[in-house]
């Protein structure tokens, strides 16, 4: 057996097989409860996680928050009420096409994304939008992640997170 193979076996047996997650993965995103299993794939190995930004509530038309692992952005979430009535497909294509990235769509255009970004849209009424007080017509949630191995595998995980988070975020922002 080579020395490198023996060292690898020794490291695996001792539990020192590589980087580990030495922090608690959040159970909420921007103040909204979420199953830890939905966000865990986006949090890389590291020693500490930090939160910066707004909790999502009905007071503001826009909210933004980020989670950092060892000082590097792991997850960024942006939500806003809008006077526009764009679909998630339109938003994803607007940014993916000029960069020659492949976009994808689910749920009849309500969820769409590219690379490590996903958009979700929901109807919204009854509150001012972020556009000079005009009535809101839609709510858009954007989630971006920096930790993933390939775009195809992250698509499924992002779509699951968006499906769980979008209705709760829209309600928290006062959309009905």
Short mmCIF file of N, CA and C in Angstrom, two decimals:
data_model
loop_
_atom_site.label_atom_id
_atom_site.label_comp_id
_atom_site.label_asym_id
_atom_site.label_seq_id
_atom_site.Cartn_x
_atom_site.Cartn_y
_atom_site.Cartn_z
N UNK A 1 0.85 -1.18 0.00
CA UNK A 1 0.00 0.00 0.00
C UNK A 1 0.89 1.24 0.00
N UNK A 2 0.53 2.20 -0.83
CA UNK A 2 1.35 3.41 -0.90
C UNK A 2 1.18 4.25 0.36
N UNK A 3 2.12 5.13 0.59
CA UNK A 3 2.08 6.01 1.77
C UNK A 3 0.86 6.93 1.71
N UNK A 4 0.52 7.44 0.50
CA UNK A 4 -0.63 8.34 0.35
C UNK A 4 -1.93 7.61 0.67
N UNK A 5 -2.06 6.37 0.20
CA UNK A 5 -3.27 5.61 0.47
C UNK A 5 -3.40 5.31 1.96
N UNK A 6 -2.29 4.98 2.60
CA UNK A 6 -2.31 4.71 4.04
C UNK A 6 -2.70 5.96 4.82
N UNK A 7 -2.17 7.12 4.41
CA UNK A 7 -2.52 8.38 5.08
C UNK A 7 -4.00 8.69 4.91
N UNK A 8 -4.55 8.47 3.70
CA UNK A 8 -5.97 8.72 3.45
C UNK A 8 -6.83 7.85 4.35
N UNK A 9 -6.50 6.57 4.44
CA UNK A 9 -7.25 5.66 5.30
C UNK A 9 -7.17 6.09 6.76
N UNK A 10 -6.00 6.52 7.19
CA UNK A 10 -5.83 6.96 8.57
C UNK A 10 -6.67 8.20 8.85
N UNK A 11 -6.72 9.14 7.90
CA UNK A 11 -7.52 10.35 8.08
C UNK A 11 -9.00 10.03 8.14
N UNK A 12 -9.46 9.13 7.26
CA UNK A 12 -10.87 8.77 7.26
C UNK A 12 -11.23 8.07 8.56
N UNK A 13 -10.39 7.14 8.99
CA UNK A 13 -10.66 6.40 10.22
C UNK A 13 -10.67 7.31 11.45
N UNK A 14 -9.87 8.36 11.42
CA UNK A 14 -9.79 9.24 12.59
C UNK A 14 -10.85 10.33 12.56
N UNK A 15 -11.63 10.42 11.46
CA UNK A 15 -12.67 11.44 11.38
C UNK A 15 -12.14 12.76 10.86
N UNK A 16 -10.93 12.80 10.37
CA UNK A 16 -10.33 14.03 9.85
C UNK A 16 -10.35 14.00 8.34
N UNK A 17 -11.47 13.64 7.74
CA UNK A 17 -11.57 13.46 6.31
C UNK A 17 -11.68 14.74 5.50
N UNK A 18 -11.71 15.89 6.10
CA UNK A 18 -11.80 17.12 5.33
C UNK A 18 -12.57 18.18 6.07
N UNK A 19 -12.91 19.24 5.35
CA UNK A 19 -13.61 20.36 5.98
C UNK A 19 -14.96 19.93 6.54
N UNK A 20 -15.34 20.51 7.66
CA UNK A 20 -16.60 20.18 8.32
C UNK A 20 -17.40 21.43 8.60
N UNK A 21 -18.69 21.24 8.78
CA UNK A 21 -19.58 22.32 9.19
C UNK A 21 -19.54 22.37 10.71
N UNK A 22 -18.91 23.43 11.25
CA UNK A 22 -18.76 23.59 12.69
C UNK A 22 -19.67 24.68 13.24
N UNK A 23 -20.84 24.85 12.64
CA UNK A 23 -21.82 25.84 13.08
C UNK A 23 -23.21 25.25 12.88
N UNK A 24 -24.19 25.85 13.50
CA UNK A 24 -25.58 25.40 13.34
C UNK A 24 -26.16 26.02 12.07
N UNK A 25 -26.61 25.18 11.16
CA UNK A 25 -27.26 25.67 9.95
C UNK A 25 -28.58 26.33 10.37
N UNK A 26 -28.89 27.52 9.85
CA UNK A 26 -30.11 28.23 10.27
C UNK A 26 -31.39 27.43 10.03
N UNK A 27 -32.37 27.67 10.89
CA UNK A 27 -33.70 27.07 10.72
C UNK A 27 -34.70 28.13 10.29
N UNK A 28 -34.19 29.29 9.92
CA UNK A 28 -35.05 30.32 9.34
C UNK A 28 -34.26 31.06 8.27
N UNK A 29 -35.00 31.67 7.36
CA UNK A 29 -34.41 32.49 6.31
C UNK A 29 -35.06 33.85 6.41
N UNK A 30 -34.30 34.84 6.75
CA UNK A 30 -34.80 36.22 6.88
C UNK A 30 -35.98 36.30 7.86
N UNK A 31 -35.93 35.51 8.91
CA UNK A 31 -36.98 35.52 9.91
C UNK A 31 -38.15 34.60 9.61
N UNK A 32 -38.12 33.88 8.49
CA UNK A 32 -39.18 32.96 8.12
C UNK A 32 -38.73 31.53 8.40
N UNK A 33 -39.53 30.77 9.13
CA UNK A 33 -39.16 29.39 9.46
C UNK A 33 -39.06 28.54 8.20
N UNK A 34 -38.04 27.70 8.18
CA UNK A 34 -37.84 26.80 7.04
C UNK A 34 -37.18 25.52 7.56
N UNK A 35 -37.47 24.43 6.92
CA UNK A 35 -36.86 23.16 7.28
C UNK A 35 -35.35 23.25 7.03
N UNK A 36 -34.58 22.88 8.01
CA UNK A 36 -33.12 22.96 7.91
C UNK A 36 -32.59 22.18 6.69
N UNK A 37 -33.23 21.09 6.37
CA UNK A 37 -32.81 20.28 5.23
C UNK A 37 -32.91 21.02 3.90
N UNK A 38 -33.78 22.03 3.82
CA UNK A 38 -33.91 22.79 2.58
C UNK A 38 -32.78 23.79 2.37
N UNK A 39 -32.18 24.29 3.46
CA UNK A 39 -31.10 25.27 3.32
C UNK A 39 -29.71 24.67 3.49
N UNK A 40 -29.64 23.52 4.12
CA UNK A 40 -28.34 22.90 4.40
C UNK A 40 -27.46 22.73 3.17
N UNK A 41 -27.99 22.35 1.99
CA UNK A 41 -27.11 22.18 0.83
C UNK A 41 -26.37 23.45 0.40
N UNK A 42 -26.83 24.61 0.85
CA UNK A 42 -26.24 25.87 0.42
C UNK A 42 -25.24 26.45 1.42
N UNK A 43 -25.04 25.76 2.52
CA UNK A 43 -24.10 26.22 3.54
C UNK A 43 -22.86 25.34 3.52
N UNK A 44 -21.73 25.91 3.15
CA UNK A 44 -20.49 25.13 3.00
C UNK A 44 -19.82 24.83 4.34
N UNK A 45 -18.81 23.98 4.31
CA UNK A 45 -18.03 23.75 5.52
C UNK A 45 -17.44 25.07 6.03
N UNK A 46 -17.31 25.17 7.33
CA UNK A 46 -16.75 26.38 7.93
C UNK A 46 -16.94 26.37 9.42
N UNK A 47 -16.54 27.48 10.04
CA UNK A 47 -16.58 27.57 11.50
C UNK A 47 -17.70 28.43 12.06
N UNK A 48 -18.17 29.45 11.28
CA UNK A 48 -19.21 30.31 11.84
C UNK A 48 -20.12 30.84 10.73
N UNK A 49 -21.37 31.04 11.09
CA UNK A 49 -22.35 31.60 10.18
C UNK A 49 -22.82 32.93 10.77
N UNK A 50 -23.00 33.93 9.90
CA UNK A 50 -23.46 35.25 10.33
C UNK A 50 -24.62 35.69 9.44
N UNK A 51 -25.52 36.47 10.02
CA UNK A 51 -26.69 37.01 9.32
C UNK A 51 -26.57 38.52 9.24
N UNK A 52 -26.98 39.08 8.10
CA UNK A 52 -27.00 40.52 7.93
C UNK A 52 -28.21 40.86 7.07
N UNK A 53 -28.96 41.87 7.47
CA UNK A 53 -30.06 42.32 6.64
C UNK A 53 -31.37 42.42 7.39
N UNK A 54 -32.46 42.39 6.61
CA UNK A 54 -33.81 42.60 7.12
C UNK A 54 -34.54 41.29 7.36
N UNK A 55 -35.39 41.29 8.37
CA UNK A 55 -36.36 40.22 8.52
C UNK A 55 -37.55 40.60 7.65
N UNK A 56 -38.19 39.62 7.06
CA UNK A 56 -39.30 39.89 6.16
C UNK A 56 -40.57 40.12 6.99
N UNK A 57 -41.14 41.30 6.84
CA UNK A 57 -42.41 41.62 7.48
C UNK A 57 -43.15 42.57 6.55
N UNK A 58 -44.38 42.90 6.86
CA UNK A 58 -45.22 43.69 5.97
C UNK A 58 -44.95 45.17 5.94
N UNK A 59 -43.97 45.66 6.68
CA UNK A 59 -43.76 47.10 6.79
C UNK A 59 -43.11 47.73 5.57
N UNK A 60 -42.16 47.04 4.97
CA UNK A 60 -41.43 47.61 3.84
C UNK A 60 -41.79 46.91 2.53
N UNK A 61 -41.68 47.62 1.43
CA UNK A 61 -41.94 47.02 0.12
C UNK A 61 -40.78 46.13 -0.31
N UNK A 62 -39.56 46.38 0.22
CA UNK A 62 -38.38 45.61 -0.15
C UNK A 62 -37.68 45.10 1.10
N UNK A 63 -37.10 43.91 1.00
CA UNK A 63 -36.27 43.36 2.07
C UNK A 63 -35.11 42.61 1.44
N UNK A 64 -33.98 42.60 2.14
CA UNK A 64 -32.80 41.89 1.66
C UNK A 64 -32.06 41.34 2.87
N UNK A 65 -31.60 40.10 2.77
CA UNK A 65 -30.77 39.55 3.83
C UNK A 65 -29.73 38.61 3.23
N UNK A 66 -28.65 38.41 3.98
CA UNK A 66 -27.57 37.52 3.55
C UNK A 66 -27.09 36.70 4.73
N UNK A 67 -26.62 35.51 4.42
CA UNK A 67 -25.96 34.65 5.39
C UNK A 67 -24.53 34.44 4.90
N UNK A 68 -23.59 34.61 5.81
CA UNK A 68 -22.17 34.44 5.49
C UNK A 68 -21.62 33.26 6.27
N UNK A 69 -20.73 32.52 5.65
CA UNK A 69 -19.99 31.47 6.33
C UNK A 69 -18.52 31.86 6.27
N UNK A 70 -17.94 32.05 7.43
CA UNK A 70 -16.54 32.48 7.54
C UNK A 70 -16.27 33.72 6.68
N UNK A 71 -17.23 34.64 6.65
CA UNK A 71 -17.07 35.91 5.94
C UNK A 71 -17.43 35.88 4.47
N UNK A 72 -17.78 34.73 3.90
CA UNK A 72 -18.14 34.62 2.49
C UNK A 72 -19.64 34.38 2.35
N UNK A 73 -20.27 35.08 1.41
CA UNK A 73 -21.71 34.95 1.22
C UNK A 73 -22.06 33.52 0.83
N UNK A 74 -22.99 32.93 1.56
CA UNK A 74 -23.48 31.59 1.26
C UNK A 74 -24.88 31.67 0.63
N UNK A 75 -25.73 32.56 1.16
CA UNK A 75 -27.12 32.65 0.74
C UNK A 75 -27.56 34.11 0.79
N UNK A 76 -28.15 34.61 -0.29
CA UNK A 76 -28.67 35.98 -0.34
C UNK A 76 -30.14 35.90 -0.77
N UNK A 77 -31.00 36.65 -0.07
CA UNK A 77 -32.44 36.61 -0.34
C UNK A 77 -32.95 38.04 -0.47
N UNK A 78 -33.65 38.29 -1.57
CA UNK A 78 -34.16 39.62 -1.89
C UNK A 78 -35.65 39.48 -2.20
N UNK A 79 -36.49 40.21 -1.50
CA UNK A 79 -37.93 40.16 -1.76
C UNK A 79 -38.49 41.56 -1.93
N UNK A 80 -39.47 41.69 -2.83
CA UNK A 80 -40.06 43.02 -3.06
C UNK A 80 -41.46 42.93 -3.65
N UNK A 81 -42.29 43.87 -3.21
CA UNK A 81 -43.59 44.06 -3.85
C UNK A 81 -43.36 44.96 -5.05
N UNK A 82 -44.10 44.71 -6.12
CA UNK A 82 -43.88 45.49 -7.34
C UNK A 82 -45.18 45.84 -8.02
N UNK A 83 -45.19 46.99 -8.70
CA UNK A 83 -46.33 47.39 -9.51
C UNK A 83 -46.32 46.62 -10.84
N UNK A 84 -45.20 46.02 -11.20
CA UNK A 84 -45.08 45.22 -12.42
C UNK A 84 -45.66 43.84 -12.16
N UNK A 85 -46.07 43.18 -13.23
CA UNK A 85 -46.61 41.84 -13.09
C UNK A 85 -45.77 40.87 -13.93
N UNK A 86 -44.49 40.79 -13.62
CA UNK A 86 -43.58 39.93 -14.36
C UNK A 86 -43.60 38.52 -13.80
N UNK A 87 -43.32 37.56 -14.67
CA UNK A 87 -43.20 36.18 -14.21
C UNK A 87 -41.75 35.91 -13.83
N UNK A 88 -41.54 34.84 -13.09
CA UNK A 88 -40.19 34.44 -12.74
C UNK A 88 -39.40 34.09 -14.00
N UNK A 89 -40.06 33.52 -14.99
CA UNK A 89 -39.39 33.18 -16.25
C UNK A 89 -38.84 34.43 -16.91
N UNK A 90 -39.63 35.49 -16.97
CA UNK A 90 -39.16 36.75 -17.57
C UNK A 90 -37.95 37.29 -16.83
N UNK A 91 -37.98 37.25 -15.51
CA UNK A 91 -36.87 37.77 -14.72
C UNK A 91 -35.60 36.94 -14.94
N UNK A 92 -35.72 35.62 -14.90
CA UNK A 92 -34.55 34.77 -15.08
C UNK A 92 -33.94 34.97 -16.47
N UNK A 93 -34.77 35.01 -17.48
CA UNK A 93 -34.26 35.20 -18.85
C UNK A 93 -33.59 36.56 -19.03
N UNK A 94 -34.11 37.58 -18.36
CA UNK A 94 -33.54 38.92 -18.46
C UNK A 94 -32.06 38.93 -18.08
N UNK A 95 -31.69 38.13 -17.09
CA UNK A 95 -30.30 38.11 -16.63
C UNK A 95 -29.49 36.95 -17.21
N UNK A 96 -30.12 35.82 -17.47
CA UNK A 96 -29.40 34.65 -17.98
C UNK A 96 -29.02 34.80 -19.45
N UNK A 97 -29.95 35.28 -20.28
CA UNK A 97 -29.70 35.35 -21.72
C UNK A 97 -28.48 36.20 -22.09
N UNK A 98 -28.35 37.44 -21.57
CA UNK A 98 -27.17 38.24 -21.94
C UNK A 98 -25.85 37.60 -21.49
N UNK A 99 -25.90 36.79 -20.44
CA UNK A 99 -24.68 36.14 -19.93
C UNK A 99 -24.48 34.76 -20.56
N UNK A 100 -25.37 34.40 -21.50
CA UNK A 100 -25.30 33.10 -22.19
C UNK A 100 -25.39 31.94 -21.21
N UNK A 101 -26.24 32.09 -20.21
CA UNK A 101 -26.49 31.04 -19.22
C UNK A 101 -27.81 30.36 -19.55
N UNK A 102 -27.92 29.10 -19.23
CA UNK A 102 -29.14 28.35 -19.46
C UNK A 102 -30.12 28.61 -18.33
N UNK A 103 -31.32 29.05 -18.69
CA UNK A 103 -32.35 29.27 -17.66
C UNK A 103 -33.31 28.09 -17.66
N UNK A 104 -34.05 27.94 -16.58
CA UNK A 104 -35.03 26.87 -16.43
C UNK A 104 -36.28 27.43 -15.78
N UNK A 105 -37.42 26.76 -15.98
CA UNK A 105 -38.71 27.22 -15.48
C UNK A 105 -39.50 26.06 -14.90
N UNK A 106 -40.25 26.34 -13.83
CA UNK A 106 -41.16 25.37 -13.21
C UNK A 106 -42.43 26.09 -12.80
N UNK A 107 -43.43 25.32 -12.45
CA UNK A 107 -44.68 25.85 -11.89
C UNK A 107 -45.31 26.91 -12.78
N UNK A 108 -45.37 26.65 -14.08
CA UNK A 108 -46.01 27.57 -15.01
C UNK A 108 -45.40 28.95 -15.04
N UNK A 109 -44.10 29.06 -14.82
CA UNK A 109 -43.42 30.35 -14.86
C UNK A 109 -43.36 31.05 -13.53
N UNK A 110 -43.95 30.45 -12.49
CA UNK A 110 -43.94 31.06 -11.16
C UNK A 110 -42.58 30.91 -10.49
N UNK A 111 -41.81 29.88 -10.87
CA UNK A 111 -40.45 29.66 -10.37
C UNK A 111 -39.54 29.44 -11.55
N UNK A 112 -38.42 30.18 -11.59
CA UNK A 112 -37.46 30.04 -12.68
C UNK A 112 -36.09 30.48 -12.18
N UNK A 113 -35.06 30.02 -12.87
CA UNK A 113 -33.73 30.40 -12.43
C UNK A 113 -32.65 30.09 -13.44
N UNK A 114 -31.43 30.28 -13.03
CA UNK A 114 -30.23 29.99 -13.81
C UNK A 114 -29.09 29.88 -12.81
N UNK A 115 -28.12 29.04 -13.13
CA UNK A 115 -26.93 28.86 -12.29
C UNK A 115 -27.35 28.77 -10.82
N UNK A 116 -26.83 29.61 -9.95
CA UNK A 116 -27.13 29.59 -8.52
C UNK A 116 -28.17 30.60 -8.10
N UNK A 117 -29.08 30.96 -8.99
CA UNK A 117 -30.11 31.96 -8.69
C UNK A 117 -31.48 31.43 -9.08
N UNK A 118 -32.47 31.69 -8.23
CA UNK A 118 -33.85 31.32 -8.53
C UNK A 118 -34.76 32.50 -8.20
N UNK A 119 -35.78 32.69 -9.03
CA UNK A 119 -36.81 33.71 -8.82
C UNK A 119 -38.13 32.99 -8.57
N UNK A 120 -38.95 33.59 -7.73
CA UNK A 120 -40.31 33.13 -7.53
C UNK A 120 -41.22 34.33 -7.53
N UNK A 121 -42.39 34.21 -8.16
CA UNK A 121 -43.33 35.32 -8.20
C UNK A 121 -44.69 34.85 -7.71
N UNK A 122 -45.40 35.76 -7.05
CA UNK A 122 -46.74 35.49 -6.53
C UNK A 122 -47.58 36.75 -6.71
N UNK A 123 -48.90 36.58 -6.86
CA UNK A 123 -49.76 37.76 -6.93
C UNK A 123 -49.72 38.54 -5.62
N UNK A 124 -49.90 39.85 -5.71
CA UNK A 124 -49.89 40.67 -4.51
C UNK A 124 -50.82 41.86 -4.73
N UNK A 125 -51.67 42.12 -3.77
CA UNK A 125 -52.52 43.30 -3.83
C UNK A 125 -52.76 43.79 -2.41
N UNK A 126 -53.22 45.00 -2.31
CA UNK A 126 -53.58 45.54 -1.01
C UNK A 126 -52.50 46.35 -0.33
N UNK A 127 -51.34 46.46 -0.92
CA UNK A 127 -50.24 47.22 -0.33
C UNK A 127 -49.58 48.06 -1.39
N UNK A 128 -48.91 49.12 -0.99
CA UNK A 128 -48.14 49.88 -1.98
C UNK A 128 -46.95 49.04 -2.47
N UNK A 129 -46.54 49.29 -3.67
CA UNK A 129 -45.38 48.60 -4.22
C UNK A 129 -44.13 49.39 -3.85
N UNK A 130 -43.00 48.98 -4.40
CA UNK A 130 -41.77 49.74 -4.20
C UNK A 130 -41.61 50.82 -5.27
N UNK A 131 -42.63 50.98 -6.13
CA UNK A 131 -42.57 51.92 -7.24
C UNK A 131 -43.39 53.17 -6.94
N UNK A 132 -42.83 54.05 -6.15
CA UNK A 132 -43.46 55.35 -5.86
C UNK A 132 -44.90 55.24 -5.36
N UNK A 133 -45.17 54.24 -4.53
CA UNK A 133 -46.48 54.12 -3.92
C UNK A 133 -47.57 53.56 -4.80
N UNK A 134 -47.27 53.14 -6.02
CA UNK A 134 -48.28 52.54 -6.87
C UNK A 134 -48.75 51.22 -6.24
N UNK A 135 -49.96 50.80 -6.52
CA UNK A 135 -50.46 49.55 -5.95
C UNK A 135 -49.60 48.36 -6.39
N UNK A 136 -49.40 47.45 -5.47
CA UNK A 136 -48.63 46.24 -5.78
C UNK A 136 -49.47 45.30 -6.63
N UNK A 137 -48.81 44.68 -7.60
CA UNK A 137 -49.46 43.67 -8.44
C UNK A 137 -48.81 42.30 -8.27
N UNK A 138 -47.53 42.31 -7.85
CA UNK A 138 -46.83 41.04 -7.69
C UNK A 138 -45.80 41.13 -6.58
N UNK A 139 -45.40 39.97 -6.12
CA UNK A 139 -44.32 39.86 -5.14
C UNK A 139 -43.27 38.97 -5.77
N UNK A 140 -42.01 39.40 -5.71
CA UNK A 140 -40.90 38.64 -6.27
C UNK A 140 -39.91 38.32 -5.18
N UNK A 141 -39.51 37.06 -5.14
CA UNK A 141 -38.47 36.60 -4.23
C UNK A 141 -37.32 36.07 -5.07
N UNK A 142 -36.12 36.52 -4.75
CA UNK A 142 -34.91 36.07 -5.45
C UNK A 142 -33.98 35.45 -4.41
N UNK A 143 -33.51 34.24 -4.69
CA UNK A 143 -32.57 33.56 -3.81
C UNK A 143 -31.32 33.24 -4.63
N UNK A 144 -30.16 33.64 -4.11
CA UNK A 144 -28.89 33.35 -4.77
C UNK A 144 -27.99 32.60 -3.81
N UNK A 145 -27.29 31.61 -4.33
CA UNK A 145 -26.37 30.82 -3.51
C UNK A 145 -25.00 30.78 -4.18
N UNK A 146 -23.97 30.67 -3.37
CA UNK A 146 -22.61 30.61 -3.89
C UNK A 146 -22.00 29.23 -3.76
N UNK A 147 -22.59 28.36 -2.96
CA UNK A 147 -21.99 27.05 -2.69
C UNK A 147 -22.81 25.96 -3.37
N UNK A 148 -22.34 25.48 -4.52
CA UNK A 148 -22.96 24.34 -5.18
C UNK A 148 -21.94 23.73 -6.14
N UNK A 149 -22.15 22.44 -6.45
CA UNK A 149 -21.18 21.75 -7.29
C UNK A 149 -21.46 21.91 -8.77
N UNK A 150 -22.73 21.86 -9.17
CA UNK A 150 -23.05 22.13 -10.58
C UNK A 150 -24.47 22.69 -10.69
N UNK A 151 -24.71 23.41 -11.77
CA UNK A 151 -25.97 24.12 -11.95
C UNK A 151 -27.17 23.19 -12.02
N UNK A 152 -26.99 22.02 -12.59
CA UNK A 152 -28.12 21.09 -12.73
C UNK A 152 -28.56 20.55 -11.37
N UNK A 153 -27.62 20.21 -10.51
CA UNK A 153 -28.00 19.67 -9.19
C UNK A 153 -28.57 20.75 -8.28
N UNK A 154 -28.07 21.98 -8.41
CA UNK A 154 -28.56 23.05 -7.54
C UNK A 154 -29.98 23.47 -7.94
N UNK A 155 -30.35 23.26 -9.18
CA UNK A 155 -31.69 23.64 -9.64
C UNK A 155 -32.78 22.99 -8.80
N UNK A 156 -32.67 21.69 -8.56
CA UNK A 156 -33.67 20.98 -7.77
C UNK A 156 -33.75 21.52 -6.36
N UNK A 157 -32.59 21.74 -5.75
CA UNK A 157 -32.56 22.23 -4.37
C UNK A 157 -33.11 23.65 -4.27
N UNK A 158 -32.77 24.51 -5.24
CA UNK A 158 -33.29 25.88 -5.24
C UNK A 158 -34.80 25.90 -5.43
N UNK A 159 -35.31 25.06 -6.33
CA UNK A 159 -36.75 25.00 -6.58
C UNK A 159 -37.49 24.54 -5.32
N UNK A 160 -36.95 23.57 -4.59
CA UNK A 160 -37.57 23.12 -3.34
C UNK A 160 -37.61 24.25 -2.31
N UNK A 161 -36.50 24.94 -2.15
CA UNK A 161 -36.45 26.05 -1.19
C UNK A 161 -37.42 27.15 -1.58
N UNK A 162 -37.45 27.50 -2.87
CA UNK A 162 -38.37 28.55 -3.33
C UNK A 162 -39.82 28.14 -3.12
N UNK A 163 -40.16 26.90 -3.44
CA UNK A 163 -41.54 26.43 -3.26
C UNK A 163 -42.00 26.54 -1.82
N UNK A 164 -41.09 26.28 -0.89
CA UNK A 164 -41.44 26.36 0.54
C UNK A 164 -41.46 27.80 1.03
N UNK A 165 -40.55 28.63 0.56
CA UNK A 165 -40.38 29.97 1.10
C UNK A 165 -41.28 31.03 0.46
N UNK A 166 -41.58 30.92 -0.82
CA UNK A 166 -42.33 31.96 -1.54
C UNK A 166 -43.69 32.28 -0.91
N UNK A 167 -44.55 31.30 -0.65
CA UNK A 167 -45.85 31.66 -0.07
C UNK A 167 -45.73 32.33 1.29
N UNK A 168 -44.82 31.84 2.11
CA UNK A 168 -44.63 32.40 3.45
C UNK A 168 -44.07 33.82 3.37
N UNK A 169 -43.12 34.05 2.47
CA UNK A 169 -42.53 35.38 2.31
C UNK A 169 -43.57 36.36 1.78
N UNK A 170 -44.38 35.94 0.80
CA UNK A 170 -45.42 36.83 0.25
C UNK A 170 -46.42 37.22 1.34
N UNK A 171 -46.84 36.24 2.15
CA UNK A 171 -47.77 36.54 3.25
C UNK A 171 -47.13 37.51 4.25
N UNK A 172 -45.87 37.24 4.58
CA UNK A 172 -45.18 38.10 5.56
C UNK A 172 -45.03 39.53 5.03
N UNK A 173 -44.97 39.69 3.74
CA UNK A 173 -44.84 41.02 3.13
C UNK A 173 -46.19 41.66 2.90
N UNK A 174 -47.27 41.04 3.37
CA UNK A 174 -48.60 41.65 3.28
C UNK A 174 -49.34 41.35 2.00
N UNK A 175 -48.89 40.41 1.21
CA UNK A 175 -49.59 40.07 -0.04
C UNK A 175 -50.71 39.09 0.25
N UNK A 176 -51.81 39.31 -0.44
CA UNK A 176 -52.94 38.38 -0.27
C UNK A 176 -53.51 38.01 -1.60
#
